[in-house]
Amino acid sequence: MVKNLCILGSTGSIGTQTLDIVRAYPERYSVYAICANRSVDKLVEQALEFHPEVVCIADESLYDTLNSQLSTLNCKVWAGPDAIAELVTMPSIDIVVASMVGYAGLRPTIEAIKAGKTIALANKETLVVAGEIICELAQQYHTPILPVDSEHSAIFQSLVGEDRSEIEKILLTASGGPFRTFTLDQMRSVTADDALKHPNWEMGAKITIDSASMMNKGFEVMEAKWLFGVPVEKIQVLVHPQSIVHSAVQFSDGAIKAQLGAPDMHLPIQYALSFPERLASDFPRADLFALKNLTFEQPDLVRFPNLALAYEAMHRGGNIPCVLNAANEVVNLAFRQGRCGFLQMSDIIAETMNQADFIPKPTYEDYVATDTAARRIAEKMVNGK
Ligand code: MG
């Protein structure tokens, strides 16, 4: 049976690798809908190759450009956030690949869950911002959420056949990023170009900066907490510079199960699409003979204050992780544009967390308001006001 995919963020790193899998398994997967933020040319190219029913662009100002370029194709052309929210509920869609960047992924993911679509979740910000609401909805609508993030896929794979109540600890690995061995002084003057040179993984710009600052790992602790229902105290971050052990689970009898492999996102994406099956592939293999050593270090919360801030946000709870995420999206972009220093990102996030109003049990509307307010506070600081 062919599964119809809706790929949100189809022109991004996860989106294009998802399409590689569709190319390899045309008898299993079909592209029903693709959606991009602003990359019209790439989106048109994908539409011409995969002939989706719907092609959607988030930025409404690009609708005419997209529509005119797709005039020869017999497909619907949609634009804007309301269109995306409707798109994910279309009856023919089986799986929604949620690989948009940042907070923008929240609303469509909620709509897809309510429509009972299987979610292949790459957009971790959705769980950072509103994990509690997402998990409640997924339970209510019996919607499976399958992790695409490599660490969470590894944990998920390690948990197959296991009782989750037997989890003693989740061992969440981190590469440590390009500044793993830098001093605080060295980190003060690094540029976006330095940060975009990730040692092991090819990813989009936003997540690569989050990896360099280790905010990504803070987000992933929250993601693991919500996906696997494990308290933060039972999630241990291990810096593992070789990125071969993608994460592990330690059980109540002391057994540790891990998933290892080459650092390549095709496998976790494919596993989320094919679960509970495994599909043969020719993705890169990890050659264990070629590995000199596998090392594991404690994370350094002093040199990577973003990780400490993520823990603080988790402990404070309520809307504070949403504040953390909004401030991070602002400074992450500002850093890439050269408007904010590397360590200054953490200072601004911390101060935004101090200034934002605390809401202990936020509704969806509270999250929307929190996101807007926190962005305003962080922007002001970036602009030196
Ligand atoms: Mg990851």
Coordinates of C-alpha atoms and ligand atoms in Angstrom, one line a residue:
M1 CA 0.0 0.0 0.0
V2 CA 1.4 3.4 -1.0
K3 CA 1.5 6.0 1.8
N4 CA 0.8 9.6 0.9
L5 CA 3.2 12.1 2.4
C6 CA 2.8 15.7 3.2
I7 CA 6.2 17.3 3.7
L8 CA 6.3 20.5 5.5
G9 CA 9.7 22.1 4.9
S10 CA 10.3 20.0 1.7
T11 CA 13.2 22.2 0.5
G12 CA 15.1 22.0 3.8
S13 CA 17.7 19.5 4.8
I14 CA 15.2 16.9 6.2
G15 CA 12.7 17.6 3.4
T16 CA 15.1 16.9 0.6
Q17 CA 16.4 13.8 2.3
T18 CA 12.8 12.6 2.8
L19 CA 12.4 13.0 -1.0
D20 CA 15.5 10.8 -1.5
I21 CA 13.6 8.0 0.3
V22 CA 10.5 8.5 -1.8
R23 CA 12.8 8.2 -4.9
A24 CA 14.2 5.0 -3.6
Y25 CA 10.8 3.5 -2.7
P26 CA 8.2 4.8 -5.2
E27 CA 6.1 1.7 -4.6
R28 CA 5.8 2.6 -0.9
Y29 CA 5.7 6.4 -0.8
S30 CA 4.0 9.1 -2.8
V31 CA 4.3 12.8 -2.4
Y32 CA 0.8 14.2 -1.9
A33 CA 1.8 17.7 -0.7
I34 CA 5.0 19.8 -0.4
C35 CA 5.4 23.0 1.5
A36 CA 8.3 25.4 1.8
N37 CA 8.9 28.7 3.6
R38 CA 10.3 30.9 0.8
S39 CA 12.4 28.7 -1.6
V40 CA 10.2 29.0 -4.7
D41 CA 12.7 27.6 -7.3
K42 CA 13.5 24.5 -5.3
L43 CA 9.8 23.9 -4.6
V44 CA 9.0 24.2 -8.3
E45 CA 11.8 21.8 -9.2
Q46 CA 10.4 19.3 -6.6
A47 CA 6.8 19.7 -7.9
L48 CA 8.0 19.0 -11.5
E49 CA 9.7 15.8 -10.3
F50 CA 7.1 14.4 -7.9
H51 CA 3.8 15.8 -9.2
P52 CA 2.1 16.4 -5.8
E53 CA -1.6 17.3 -5.6
V54 CA -0.8 20.4 -3.6
V55 CA 2.2 22.8 -3.5
C56 CA 2.2 25.3 -0.8
I57 CA 4.4 28.3 0.2
A58 CA 4.3 29.8 3.7
D59 CA 5.3 33.3 2.5
E60 CA 2.1 34.6 0.9
S61 CA 3.9 37.3 -1.0
L62 CA 5.4 34.6 -3.2
Y63 CA 2.1 33.0 -4.2
D64 CA 2.0 34.7 -7.7
T65 CA 5.6 33.7 -8.5
L66 CA 4.9 30.1 -7.5
N67 CA 1.6 29.9 -9.2
S68 CA 2.9 31.2 -12.5
Q69 CA 5.8 28.8 -12.5
L70 CA 3.4 25.8 -11.9
S71 CA 0.9 26.8 -14.5
T72 CA 1.8 23.7 -16.7
L73 CA 1.2 21.3 -13.8
N74 CA -2.2 20.1 -12.7
C75 CA -1.8 20.9 -9.0
K76 CA -3.3 23.1 -6.4
V77 CA -1.2 26.0 -5.3
W78 CA -1.7 27.4 -1.8
A79 CA 0.0 30.0 0.4
G80 CA 0.1 31.2 4.0
P81 CA -0.2 29.8 7.5
D82 CA -4.0 29.1 7.3
A83 CA -3.5 27.1 4.1
I84 CA -0.7 25.0 5.7
A85 CA -3.0 24.3 8.7
E86 CA -5.7 23.1 6.3
L87 CA -3.3 21.3 4.1
V88 CA -2.2 18.8 6.8
T89 CA -5.8 17.7 7.4
M90 CA -6.5 16.6 3.8
P91 CA -8.1 13.1 3.9
S92 CA -5.7 11.5 1.4
I93 CA -2.6 12.2 3.5
D94 CA -1.2 9.4 5.7
I95 CA 2.0 10.8 7.1
V96 CA 2.9 14.4 7.8
V97 CA 6.6 15.0 7.9
A98 CA 6.9 18.0 10.2
S99 CA 10.3 19.4 9.2
M100 CA 9.6 23.2 9.2
V101 CA 12.0 25.3 11.1
G102 CA 11.1 26.7 14.5
Y103 CA 7.9 27.9 16.1
A104 CA 6.1 28.0 12.7
G105 CA 5.8 24.2 13.0
L106 CA 3.5 24.3 16.0
R107 CA 0.1 25.1 14.5
P108 CA 0.3 22.7 11.5
T109 CA 1.6 19.9 13.8
I110 CA -1.4 20.4 16.2
E111 CA -3.8 20.4 13.2
A112 CA -2.2 17.2 11.8
I113 CA -2.5 15.5 15.2
K114 CA -6.2 16.4 15.5
A115 CA -6.7 15.0 12.0
G116 CA -5.1 11.7 13.1
K117 CA -2.2 11.8 10.7
T118 CA 0.9 9.9 11.6
I119 CA 3.5 12.5 12.5
A120 CA 7.2 12.1 11.5
L121 CA 8.5 14.8 13.8
A122 CA 11.7 16.6 12.9
N123 CA 10.5 20.0 14.3
K124 CA 11.6 19.7 17.9
E125 CA 10.6 23.3 18.7
T126 CA 7.0 22.1 18.6
L127 CA 7.7 19.9 21.7
V128 CA 9.9 22.5 23.3
V129 CA 7.2 25.2 23.1
A130 CA 4.1 23.2 23.8
G131 CA 5.1 19.6 24.7
E132 CA 2.3 19.1 27.2
I133 CA -0.5 20.2 24.7
I134 CA 1.1 18.1 21.9
C135 CA 1.2 15.0 24.1
E136 CA -2.3 15.4 25.4
L137 CA -3.7 15.8 21.9
A138 CA -1.7 12.9 20.5
Q139 CA -3.2 10.7 23.3
Q140 CA -6.7 12.1 22.8
Y141 CA -6.6 11.5 19.0
H142 CA -4.6 8.3 19.1
T143 CA -2.0 9.9 16.8
P144 CA 1.5 8.3 16.6
I145 CA 4.4 10.7 16.8
L146 CA 7.5 9.1 15.4
P147 CA 10.8 10.9 16.0
V148 CA 13.0 11.9 13.1
D149 CA 15.7 13.5 15.2
S150 CA 18.7 11.1 15.2
E151 CA 19.0 10.8 19.0
H152 CA 15.3 10.3 19.5
S153 CA 15.2 7.8 16.7
A154 CA 18.0 5.9 18.4
I155 CA 16.2 6.0 21.8
F156 CA 12.9 4.9 20.0
Q157 CA 14.8 2.0 18.3
S158 CA 16.3 1.0 21.6
L159 CA 12.9 0.9 23.2
V160 CA 11.3 -1.5 20.7
G161 CA 10.0 -4.5 22.6
E162 CA 10.8 -2.9 26.0
D163 CA 8.5 -1.7 28.7
R164 CA 8.9 2.0 29.2
S165 CA 8.5 1.7 32.9
E166 CA 11.8 -0.2 33.0
I167 CA 13.8 2.8 31.7
E168 CA 16.4 3.8 34.3
K169 CA 18.1 6.5 32.3
I170 CA 18.1 7.9 28.8
L171 CA 21.7 8.5 27.5
L172 CA 21.4 11.4 25.1
T173 CA 24.5 11.9 23.0
A174 CA 25.8 15.2 21.7
S175 CA 28.7 15.8 19.3
G176 CA 29.7 18.9 21.2
G177 CA 29.7 21.0 18.0
P178 CA 32.6 22.9 16.5
F179 CA 33.5 24.8 19.7
R180 CA 33.7 21.7 22.0
T181 CA 37.3 22.4 22.9
F182 CA 37.2 26.2 22.8
T183 CA 37.7 28.4 25.9
L184 CA 35.1 31.0 26.8
D185 CA 37.5 33.7 25.5
Q186 CA 37.8 32.0 22.2
M187 CA 34.0 31.6 22.0
R188 CA 33.5 35.3 22.5
S189 CA 34.8 36.1 19.0
V190 CA 33.6 33.2 16.9
T191 CA 31.5 34.1 13.8
A192 CA 28.5 32.5 12.1
D193 CA 30.8 31.0 9.5
D194 CA 32.8 29.3 12.2
A195 CA 29.7 28.0 13.8
L196 CA 28.2 26.7 10.6
K197 CA 31.2 24.3 10.2
H198 CA 29.7 21.4 12.0
P199 CA 32.2 18.6 12.5
N200 CA 29.9 15.6 11.8
W201 CA 26.4 16.6 10.6
E202 CA 25.1 18.4 7.5
M203 CA 22.1 20.3 8.6
G204 CA 20.2 23.5 8.0
A205 CA 21.6 26.9 9.3
K206 CA 19.3 27.4 12.3
I207 CA 19.9 24.0 13.8
T208 CA 23.7 24.1 13.1
I209 CA 24.0 27.3 15.2
D210 CA 21.8 25.7 17.9
S211 CA 24.2 22.7 17.8
A212 CA 27.3 25.0 18.2
S213 CA 25.7 26.7 21.2
M214 CA 24.3 23.4 22.5
M215 CA 20.8 24.9 22.7
N216 CA 20.0 22.1 20.4
K217 CA 20.9 19.6 23.1
G218 CA 18.8 21.4 25.6
F219 CA 15.9 21.3 23.2
E220 CA 16.5 17.6 22.7
V221 CA 16.3 16.9 26.4
M222 CA 12.9 18.4 26.4
E223 CA 12.0 16.5 23.3
A224 CA 13.0 13.2 24.9
K225 CA 11.1 14.1 28.1
W226 CA 7.8 14.6 26.1
L227 CA 8.3 11.8 23.5
F228 CA 9.2 9.1 26.0
G229 CA 7.5 10.4 29.1
V230 CA 10.7 10.4 31.1
P231 CA 11.5 13.1 33.8
V232 CA 14.4 15.4 33.0
E233 CA 16.4 13.9 36.0
K234 CA 16.5 10.6 34.1
I235 CA 18.0 12.1 30.9
Q236 CA 21.8 12.3 30.9
V237 CA 23.6 14.3 28.2
L238 CA 26.9 12.7 27.1
V239 CA 29.3 14.6 24.8
H240 CA 30.4 12.0 22.2
P241 CA 32.4 13.8 19.5
Q242 CA 32.4 10.9 17.1
S243 CA 28.6 10.9 16.6
I244 CA 28.4 7.1 16.1
V245 CA 26.4 6.2 19.2
H246 CA 23.2 8.1 18.3
S247 CA 21.9 7.7 21.9
A248 CA 21.1 4.8 24.3
V249 CA 18.7 3.6 27.0
Q250 CA 19.8 2.2 30.3
F251 CA 17.2 -0.2 31.8
S252 CA 16.4 -1.2 35.4
D253 CA 18.6 -4.3 35.2
G254 CA 21.6 -2.2 34.1
A255 CA 21.5 -3.2 30.4
I256 CA 22.3 -0.5 28.0
K257 CA 20.8 -0.6 24.5
A258 CA 22.1 1.8 21.9
Q259 CA 21.7 2.5 18.2
L260 CA 24.9 3.1 16.3
G261 CA 25.5 4.2 12.7
A262 CA 27.1 6.7 10.4
P263 CA 26.0 10.3 11.0
D264 CA 23.4 10.4 8.2
M265 CA 19.8 11.5 8.6
H266 CA 18.4 9.3 5.9
L267 CA 18.2 6.3 8.3
P268 CA 16.2 8.0 11.1
I269 CA 13.9 9.7 8.5
Q270 CA 13.3 6.3 6.7
Y271 CA 12.7 4.5 10.0
A272 CA 10.0 7.0 11.0
L273 CA 8.3 6.4 7.6
S274 CA 8.6 2.7 7.6
F275 CA 8.2 1.8 11.3
P276 CA 7.7 -0.9 12.5
E277 CA 9.4 -2.3 9.4
R278 CA 13.0 -1.8 8.4
L279 CA 13.8 -1.2 4.7
A280 CA 17.0 -2.2 3.0
S281 CA 19.1 0.8 2.0
D282 CA 22.4 1.8 0.7
F283 CA 22.9 4.7 3.1
P284 CA 26.5 5.1 4.5
R285 CA 27.6 2.4 7.0
A286 CA 29.6 3.0 10.2
D287 CA 32.8 1.0 9.9
L288 CA 33.6 -0.1 13.4
F289 CA 37.1 -1.3 12.4
A290 CA 37.9 2.2 11.2
L291 CA 36.9 3.8 14.5
K292 CA 39.9 4.4 16.7
N293 CA 37.8 5.1 19.8
L294 CA 34.4 6.1 21.1
T295 CA 34.6 8.7 23.8
F296 CA 32.1 10.2 26.2
E297 CA 32.4 13.4 28.3
Q298 CA 30.3 15.4 30.7
P299 CA 28.7 18.4 29.1
D300 CA 30.2 21.8 30.3
L301 CA 27.4 24.0 31.4
V302 CA 29.7 27.0 32.0
R303 CA 31.1 27.2 28.5
F304 CA 27.7 26.3 27.1
P305 CA 25.3 28.5 29.1
N306 CA 22.5 27.8 26.6
L307 CA 22.3 24.2 27.9
A308 CA 22.1 25.5 31.5
L309 CA 19.3 27.9 30.4
A310 CA 17.4 25.0 28.8
Y311 CA 17.6 23.1 32.1
E312 CA 16.4 26.2 34.0
A313 CA 13.5 26.6 31.5
M314 CA 12.5 23.0 32.1
H315 CA 12.6 23.4 35.9
R316 CA 10.5 26.6 35.8
G317 CA 8.1 25.0 33.4
G318 CA 4.8 26.6 32.2
N319 CA 5.5 29.0 29.3
I320 CA 9.2 29.5 30.1
P321 CA 10.4 26.9 27.5
C322 CA 8.3 28.8 25.0
V323 CA 10.1 32.0 26.1
L324 CA 13.5 30.3 25.7
N325 CA 12.6 29.1 22.2
A326 CA 11.3 32.5 21.0
A327 CA 14.4 34.4 22.4
N328 CA 16.6 31.7 20.8
E329 CA 15.0 32.1 17.4
V330 CA 15.6 35.8 17.6
V331 CA 19.3 35.6 18.6
N332 CA 20.0 32.7 16.4
L333 CA 19.0 34.7 13.3
A334 CA 20.7 37.9 14.7
F335 CA 23.9 35.9 15.2
R336 CA 23.8 34.6 11.6
Q337 CA 23.2 38.1 10.4
G338 CA 26.2 39.4 12.4
R339 CA 24.0 41.5 14.7
C340 CA 24.7 39.6 17.9
G341 CA 27.8 37.9 19.4
F342 CA 28.0 34.2 20.1
L343 CA 28.0 34.4 23.9
Q344 CA 25.7 37.4 23.8
M345 CA 23.0 35.0 22.5
S346 CA 22.9 33.4 26.0
D347 CA 22.8 36.7 27.8
I348 CA 19.8 37.9 25.8
I349 CA 17.9 34.6 26.2
A350 CA 18.6 34.6 30.0
E351 CA 17.3 38.2 30.3
T352 CA 14.3 37.5 28.2
M353 CA 13.4 34.6 30.5
N354 CA 13.7 37.0 33.5
Q355 CA 11.5 39.7 31.9
A356 CA 8.7 37.5 30.4
D357 CA 5.5 37.0 32.4
F358 CA 5.2 33.5 33.9
I359 CA 2.2 31.4 33.0
P360 CA 2.1 28.1 34.9
K361 CA -0.5 26.2 32.8
P362 CA -0.6 27.9 29.4
T363 CA -3.2 27.3 26.7
Y364 CA -2.4 27.4 23.0
E365 CA -3.4 31.0 22.9
D366 CA -1.1 31.7 25.9
Y367 CA 1.8 30.2 23.9
V368 CA 1.0 32.4 20.9
A369 CA 1.0 35.5 23.1
T370 CA 4.1 34.4 24.9
D371 CA 6.0 33.8 21.7
T372 CA 5.1 37.3 20.4
A373 CA 6.0 39.0 23.7
A374 CA 9.3 37.2 24.1
R375 CA 10.4 37.9 20.6
R376 CA 9.7 41.6 21.2
I377 CA 11.8 41.6 24.4
A378 CA 14.7 39.7 22.7
E379 CA 14.6 41.9 19.6
K380 CA 14.9 45.0 21.7
M381 CA 18.0 43.7 23.4
V382 CA 19.6 42.7 20.1
N383 CA 19.0 46.2 18.9
G384 CA 20.6 47.6 22.0
K385 CA 17.5 49.3 23.4
Ligands
MG1 MG 19.5 15.7 17.0

